[in-house]
Coordinates of C-alpha atoms in Angstrom, one line a residue:
X1 CA 7.8 37.9 -35.4
X2 CA 5.4 35.0 -36.0
X3 CA 7.8 32.4 -34.9
X4 CA 8.2 34.5 -31.8
X5 CA 4.4 34.8 -31.1
X6 CA 4.2 31.0 -31.7
X7 CA 7.2 30.3 -29.1
X8 CA 5.1 32.7 -26.7
X9 CA 1.8 30.9 -27.0
X10 CA 3.6 27.3 -26.4
X11 CA 5.5 28.5 -23.8
X12 CA 1.9 29.8 -22.4
X13 CA 0.1 26.6 -22.7
X14 CA 3.0 24.5 -21.0
X15 CA 2.8 27.0 -18.1
X16 CA -0.8 26.7 -17.9
X17 CA -0.6 23.1 -18.2
X18 CA 1.7 23.1 -15.3
X19 CA -1.1 25.0 -13.2
X20 CA -3.6 22.4 -13.9
X21 CA -1.5 19.1 -13.8
X22 CA -2.2 16.7 -10.7
X23 CA 0.4 16.2 -8.2
X24 CA 1.2 12.7 -9.9
X25 CA 1.7 14.5 -13.3
X26 CA 4.1 17.0 -11.6
X27 CA 6.1 14.2 -10.2
X28 CA 6.3 12.3 -13.0
X29 CA 7.5 15.3 -15.3
X30 CA 10.3 16.0 -12.6
X31 CA 11.2 12.2 -12.3
X32 CA 11.3 11.8 -16.2
X33 CA 13.9 14.8 -16.2
X34 CA 16.2 12.6 -13.9
X35 CA 18.2 10.4 -16.5
X36 CA 20.0 8.1 -14.3
X37 CA 16.5 7.5 -12.6
X38 CA 15.1 6.8 -15.6
X39 CA 17.6 4.0 -17.0
X40 CA 17.4 2.5 -13.5
X41 CA 13.5 2.2 -13.6
X42 CA 13.5 0.8 -17.1
X43 CA 16.4 -1.7 -16.1
X44 CA 14.5 -2.6 -12.6
X45 CA 11.7 -3.1 -14.6
X46 CA 13.5 -5.6 -17.2
X47 CA 14.8 -7.4 -14.4
X48 CA 11.7 -8.0 -12.6
X49 CA 10.3 -9.3 -16.0
X50 CA 13.1 -11.8 -16.3
X51 CA 12.5 -12.9 -12.4
X52 CA 8.7 -13.5 -13.1
X53 CA 9.3 -15.3 -16.3
X54 CA 12.5 -17.1 -15.3
X55 CA 11.3 -20.2 -16.5
X56 CA 10.9 -18.8 -20.2
X57 CA 13.9 -16.7 -20.1
X58 CA 16.3 -19.2 -18.8
X59 CA 17.3 -21.6 -21.6
X60 CA 17.7 -24.4 -19.2
X61 CA 16.5 -25.8 -15.8
X62 CA 18.5 -24.5 -12.9
X63 CA 19.7 -27.9 -12.0
X64 CA 20.6 -29.4 -15.4
X65 CA 23.8 -31.0 -15.1
X66 CA 26.2 -31.5 -18.0
X67 CA 29.3 -33.4 -16.9
X68 CA 30.9 -33.2 -20.1
X69 CA 31.0 -29.2 -19.9
X70 CA 32.0 -28.2 -16.6
X71 CA 33.3 -24.9 -16.1
X72 CA 33.0 -23.8 -19.8
X73 CA 33.5 -20.6 -21.0
X74 CA 30.7 -17.9 -21.8
X75 CA 29.6 -18.6 -25.4
X76 CA 30.1 -15.9 -27.9
X77 CA 27.5 -14.6 -29.9
X78 CA 28.3 -14.0 -33.7
X79 CA 26.8 -12.6 -36.9
X80 CA 29.1 -13.2 -39.8
X81 CA 30.6 -16.7 -40.7
X82 CA 33.2 -16.5 -43.1
X83 CA 32.7 -13.2 -44.0
X84 CA 29.1 -14.1 -44.8
X85 CA 26.1 -12.9 -42.5
X86 CA 24.1 -15.8 -41.1
X87 CA 22.4 -13.9 -37.9
X88 CA 22.8 -14.8 -34.5
X89 CA 24.7 -17.7 -33.8
X90 CA 27.1 -19.7 -31.5
X91 CA 30.1 -21.8 -32.3
X92 CA 30.3 -25.2 -30.7
X93 CA 32.6 -26.0 -28.3
X94 CA 35.6 -29.2 -28.6
X95 CA 37.0 -30.4 -25.1
X96 CA 40.6 -31.1 -25.1
X97 CA 42.9 -32.2 -21.9
X98 CA 46.3 -30.8 -21.3
X99 CA 48.7 -33.7 -21.4
X100 CA 50.8 -32.2 -18.5
X101 CA 48.6 -30.6 -16.0
X102 CA 45.3 -32.8 -17.2
X103 CA 43.2 -29.8 -17.1
X104 CA 40.1 -29.7 -19.4
X105 CA 40.1 -27.2 -22.0
X106 CA 38.1 -25.8 -24.6
X107 CA 38.6 -25.1 -27.7
X108 CA 35.7 -23.2 -30.1
X109 CA 35.1 -25.2 -33.1
X110 CA 34.4 -23.1 -36.0
X111 CA 32.8 -25.7 -38.0
X112 CA 30.0 -26.4 -36.1
X113 CA 27.5 -23.0 -36.7
X114 CA 24.8 -23.4 -34.2
X115 CA 21.7 -20.3 -35.1
X116 CA 20.0 -18.9 -32.0
X117 CA 16.3 -19.8 -32.4
X118 CA 13.8 -17.5 -30.6
X119 CA 11.1 -19.0 -28.5
X120 CA 12.6 -22.4 -28.9
X121 CA 11.1 -25.6 -27.7
X122 CA 13.3 -26.8 -25.2
X123 CA 12.8 -28.5 -22.0
X124 CA 9.2 -28.7 -20.0
X125 CA 8.6 -26.5 -16.7
X126 CA 5.5 -25.3 -15.0
X127 CA 5.3 -21.4 -15.3
X128 CA 4.9 -20.3 -11.4
X129 CA 4.2 -24.2 -10.8
X130 CA 0.8 -23.6 -12.6
X131 CA 1.2 -23.6 -16.3
X132 CA 3.0 -26.5 -18.2
X133 CA 5.1 -25.3 -21.2
X134 CA 8.4 -26.0 -23.0
X135 CA 8.6 -22.5 -24.7
X136 CA 12.4 -20.7 -24.0
X137 CA 13.1 -17.2 -25.3
X138 CA 15.9 -18.4 -27.1
X139 CA 17.8 -21.7 -27.3
X140 CA 19.8 -23.9 -30.1
X141 CA 18.9 -27.0 -31.7
X142 CA 21.7 -29.5 -30.9
X143 CA 20.9 -31.6 -27.7
X144 CA 25.2 -32.1 -27.5
X145 CA 25.3 -28.7 -27.6
X146 CA 24.4 -25.5 -25.3
X147 CA 24.2 -21.8 -25.5
X148 CA 26.0 -20.6 -22.3
X149 CA 25.7 -16.6 -22.0
X150 CA 27.6 -16.8 -18.7
X151 CA 29.2 -20.0 -19.0
X152 CA 28.7 -22.8 -16.5
X153 CA 29.8 -23.6 -13.1
X154 CA 31.6 -26.7 -11.5
X155 CA 29.1 -29.2 -12.2
X156 CA 28.4 -28.1 -15.8
X157 CA 24.8 -25.9 -14.8
X158 CA 24.2 -23.2 -17.0
X159 CA 25.2 -19.7 -14.9
X160 CA 22.8 -17.6 -16.9
X161 CA 19.6 -19.6 -16.2
X162 CA 20.6 -20.1 -12.5
X163 CA 21.1 -16.3 -12.4
X164 CA 17.7 -15.6 -13.7
X165 CA 16.1 -18.1 -11.0
X166 CA 18.0 -16.6 -8.7
X167 CA 16.9 -12.9 -9.2
X168 CA 13.4 -14.2 -8.6
X169 CA 14.0 -15.6 -5.0
X170 CA 16.4 -12.5 -4.1
X171 CA 14.5 -9.9 -5.5
X172 CA 11.1 -11.3 -3.8
X173 CA 13.0 -11.7 -0.4
X174 CA 13.9 -8.0 -0.6
X175 CA 10.1 -6.8 -1.5
X176 CA 8.6 -9.0 0.8
X177 CA 10.8 -8.3 3.6
X178 CA 10.6 -4.3 2.8
X179 CA 6.8 -4.9 3.1
X180 CA 6.8 -6.3 6.6
X181 CA 9.5 -3.9 7.9
X182 CA 7.7 -0.6 6.3
X183 CA 4.5 -2.0 8.1
X184 CA 6.4 -2.2 11.4
X185 CA 8.4 1.2 11.0
X186 CA 5.7 3.5 9.6
X187 CA 2.9 2.1 12.3
X188 CA 5.4 2.1 15.3
X189 CA 7.3 5.2 14.8
X190 CA 4.0 7.3 13.7
X191 CA 2.5 6.1 17.4
X192 CA 5.7 6.7 19.0
X193 CA 6.2 10.3 17.8
X194 CA 2.5 11.2 17.7
X195 CA 1.2 10.5 21.1
X196 CA 4.4 10.4 23.4
X197 CA 4.7 10.0 27.0
X198 CA 4.9 6.4 28.2
X199 CA 4.0 4.7 24.8
X200 CA 6.7 6.7 23.3
X201 CA 9.3 5.3 25.9
X202 CA 7.8 1.7 25.8
X203 CA 8.6 1.5 21.9
X204 CA 12.0 3.4 22.1
X205 CA 13.5 0.7 24.6
X206 CA 11.7 -1.9 22.3
X207 CA 13.7 -0.3 19.5
X208 CA 17.0 -0.2 21.3
X209 CA 16.8 -3.7 22.4
X210 CA 16.4 -4.9 19.1
X211 CA 19.4 -2.8 17.5
X212 CA 21.5 -4.0 20.6
X213 CA 21.1 -7.6 19.2
X214 CA 24.6 -8.2 17.5
X215 CA 23.2 -9.7 13.7
X216 CA 26.1 -12.1 12.7
X217 CA 26.2 -14.1 16.2
X218 CA 22.2 -13.9 15.9
X219 CA 22.5 -15.4 12.5
X220 CA 25.1 -17.9 13.6
X221 CA 22.8 -19.3 16.1
X222 CA 19.6 -19.8 13.9
X223 CA 21.9 -21.5 11.2
X224 CA 22.8 -24.1 14.1
X225 CA 19.5 -24.1 15.4
X226 CA 17.5 -24.7 12.0
X227 CA 17.3 -28.2 11.2
X228 CA 18.7 -29.1 8.0
X229 CA 15.8 -31.3 6.9
X230 CA 13.4 -28.1 6.8
X231 CA 11.8 -27.3 3.5
X232 CA 13.7 -24.8 1.5
X233 CA 10.3 -22.6 1.6
X234 CA 10.1 -22.4 5.3
X235 CA 13.7 -21.2 5.5
X236 CA 13.1 -18.7 3.2
X237 CA 10.0 -17.4 4.6
X238 CA 11.7 -17.3 8.1
X239 CA 14.8 -15.3 6.3
X240 CA 12.4 -12.4 5.0
X241 CA 10.4 -12.3 8.2
X242 CA 13.5 -12.0 10.7
X243 CA 15.1 -9.5 8.3
X244 CA 12.0 -7.3 8.6
X245 CA 11.8 -7.7 12.3
X246 CA 15.7 -6.3 12.3
X247 CA 15.3 -3.7 9.7
X248 CA 12.3 -1.8 10.6
X249 CA 13.9 0.2 13.7
X250 CA 15.8 2.6 11.4
X251 CA 12.9 3.7 9.8
X252 CA 10.5 3.9 13.2
X253 CA 13.4 6.1 14.5
X254 CA 13.1 8.6 11.7
X255 CA 9.3 8.7 11.6
X256 CA 9.0 9.5 15.3
X257 CA 11.3 12.3 14.9
X258 CA 9.4 13.7 11.7
X259 CA 6.4 13.3 13.8
X260 CA 7.4 15.1 17.0
X261 CA 8.6 18.1 14.8
X262 CA 5.1 18.3 12.7
X263 CA 2.5 17.2 15.6
X264 CA 2.1 20.9 16.6
X265 CA 2.3 22.5 12.8
X266 CA -0.8 24.5 12.0
X267 CA -2.4 21.8 9.5
X268 CA -2.4 19.3 12.3
X269 CA -4.1 21.8 14.6
X270 CA -6.7 22.6 12.3
X271 CA -7.7 18.9 11.9
X272 CA -8.1 18.5 15.3
X273 CA -10.2 21.2 16.0
X274 CA -12.1 20.1 12.8
X275 CA -12.8 16.8 14.6
X276 CA -10.8 14.5 12.8
X277 CA -9.6 10.9 14.4
X278 CA -6.4 10.4 15.3
X279 CA -6.3 7.7 12.4
X280 CA -7.0 9.9 10.1
X281 CA -4.7 13.0 11.0
X282 CA -1.9 10.4 11.0
X283 CA -2.6 8.8 7.8
X284 CA -4.3 11.5 5.7
X285 CA -2.7 14.7 7.2
X286 CA 0.9 13.7 8.8
X287 CA 2.2 10.6 6.7
X288 CA 1.4 12.4 3.4
X289 CA 3.7 15.2 4.7
X290 CA 6.6 12.9 4.5
X291 CA 6.0 11.4 1.1
X292 CA 9.4 12.1 -0.4
X293 CA 11.2 10.5 2.5
X294 CA 8.8 7.7 2.6
X295 CA 9.6 6.8 -0.9
X296 CA 13.6 7.2 -0.7
X297 CA 13.3 4.8 2.3
X298 CA 11.3 2.3 0.5
X299 CA 13.6 2.5 -2.6
X300 CA 17.3 2.2 0.0
X301 CA 15.4 -0.4 1.9
X302 CA 14.8 -2.8 -0.9
X303 CA 18.5 -3.0 -1.6
X304 CA 19.3 -3.5 2.3
X305 CA 17.0 -6.5 2.2
X306 CA 18.9 -7.8 -1.0
X307 CA 22.5 -7.3 0.7
X308 CA 21.4 -8.9 3.9
X309 CA 20.0 -11.8 2.1
X310 CA 22.9 -12.5 -0.3
X311 CA 25.7 -11.8 2.4
X312 CA 23.8 -14.0 4.8
X313 CA 23.6 -16.9 2.3
X314 CA 27.0 -16.3 0.9
X315 CA 28.3 -17.2 4.3
X316 CA 25.9 -20.2 4.3
X317 CA 24.1 -18.3 7.3
X318 CA 20.8 -17.5 5.0
X319 CA 19.1 -19.6 2.1
X320 CA 20.9 -22.9 1.3
X321 CA 20.9 -25.0 -1.9
X322 CA 19.0 -26.3 -3.2
X323 CA 17.6 -22.9 -3.3
X324 CA 18.7 -20.7 -5.9
X325 CA 19.6 -17.1 -5.0
X326 CA 22.4 -14.9 -5.9
X327 CA 23.9 -15.5 -2.2
X328 CA 23.8 -19.3 -2.7
X329 CA 25.5 -18.9 -6.5
X330 CA 28.0 -16.8 -4.8
X331 CA 29.1 -19.4 -2.7
X332 CA 30.8 -21.3 -5.8
X333 CA 32.9 -18.3 -6.2
X334 CA 34.5 -18.1 -2.7
X335 CA 37.9 -19.5 -3.5
X336 CA 40.9 -18.2 -5.6
X337 CA 41.2 -21.1 -7.7
X338 CA 37.2 -21.0 -8.9
X339 CA 37.8 -16.9 -9.6
X340 CA 41.1 -17.5 -11.6
X341 CA 39.7 -20.5 -13.8
X342 CA 36.3 -19.1 -14.0
X343 CA 35.9 -15.7 -13.5
X344 CA 32.0 -16.0 -14.8
X345 CA 31.1 -17.0 -11.5
X346 CA 31.1 -13.8 -9.9
X347 CA 28.3 -12.6 -12.5
X348 CA 26.0 -12.7 -9.5
X349 CA 28.0 -10.3 -7.4
X350 CA 28.0 -8.0 -10.7
X351 CA 24.0 -8.4 -10.7
X352 CA 23.8 -7.3 -7.3
X353 CA 26.1 -4.1 -7.6
X354 CA 24.1 -3.2 -10.4
X355 CA 20.6 -3.6 -8.7
X356 CA 21.6 -2.0 -5.7
X357 CA 23.0 0.8 -7.9
X358 CA 19.9 0.8 -9.7
X359 CA 17.4 1.2 -6.4
X360 CA 19.8 3.7 -5.1
X361 CA 19.4 6.2 -8.3
X362 CA 15.7 5.0 -8.7
X363 CA 15.4 6.4 -5.1
X364 CA 17.0 9.6 -5.9
X365 CA 14.8 10.7 -8.6
X366 CA 11.8 9.8 -6.7
X367 CA 12.8 11.5 -3.8
X368 CA 13.7 14.7 -5.9
X369 CA 10.4 14.4 -7.8
X370 CA 8.2 14.1 -4.9
X371 CA 9.9 17.2 -2.9
X372 CA 7.3 19.4 -2.6
X373 CA 9.4 22.7 -2.8
X374 CA 11.2 21.4 -5.9
X375 CA 10.9 23.0 -9.0

C-alpha cells in the first residue's frame, strides 16, 4: 500500500512538472526518448569537435609525404604482446617486394612494439592559424614508423589525418551554405506567401528560372571559367555561395505554401487587429508556427549541401587540391585498381554516408520533438 502511494505521488509530481515545463524542456524530453536521434546528436558533436580540432586530432600533417610507406594498410591496435598486457600499441611494418610482380607488400614486424602515446609532441602546426603548438591527440615515438589508423594513400600521406582535415572543409561548406540558403528561402518564401499579388508572381518566376538551370552543365562551365591559379579559399567561398543560391528555392516554395495556408488564420487576424506590423506578424507569429518543419528542413539541408560539395569535388568541378575535403579525397578511389589494392581509400565515402544518416536521424527526432501536436 505504501509503495502504491509513493508511485502515485511520483506520477503526480511528473505530471505537475510536465504542466509547468517550458517549451524547450518539453522538446528536449521528447527528443531524448528518440534513441537514434540521440546517438546521431553525439556522433555529430564528436565529428564537429574533430573537425574544429583537426590539427590536434590528426597525428600528422595532411600533406606530409612518406615515400617508403605508400598504400600502407591500416595499423591494427593491440593490447597484448606474447600473452602479456602492454597497453594500446601497434606493430611496425616491414617492406617487401614481390620478385615476380615487383609489387610492394607490407609485413607486420611483431618484434617492433610501438606504444601509442596520448597527447604526443609531434610536428608543429598553427591551430586555426593562430596558436602554434605541437601537441597531437595520439602518436608513436618513432620517427621511422607511423600509426596509420586508415592506412596511407599512393603518396604515403596518412588517410586518417586527411579525413579529419577534410571534415573541417566539407562540414563548414555545408553549414555556411545552409545559412545562406535558409536566409534567402525563409525571407523570399515568407514575403511571397504573405503579400501575394505581383510580388508573389515575381518571386515565383525567379524561382522557376533558377530551378530550370541544369546544375551539372552550370558547374562544368564554372569549372572551365575559374582560373586554376585562383586561391583555394576564393574557390571555397564561391562553392558555398553558389550552392546556397541554387539550394534556397525548395525551402522558399514550401514556406510560401505554408504562409498562404495560415495567413488568414485567427491568430494572424488578431495580430493585425492589435496593430502589429507586418514584420512582427511574420517573424513572431507565422514563422514560429512552422518551427517543426523549419528544424527538419534545416537538418536535411545540411547533408544535401555536403553531398553537393562532395559530388562536385569528386567530379573535379568543385574544390581542387591542395584543398582537402571529402570529395577531393574520394578522387583517389576513382579507379578499380585503387579500390582493389587499397579499399581504405573509400573511408571518406563511409564518412559521408554516416554523416548524412546522422543528420537525417537528427532531423527526424527534432521534427517529432518540436511538433506541437506530439505526445
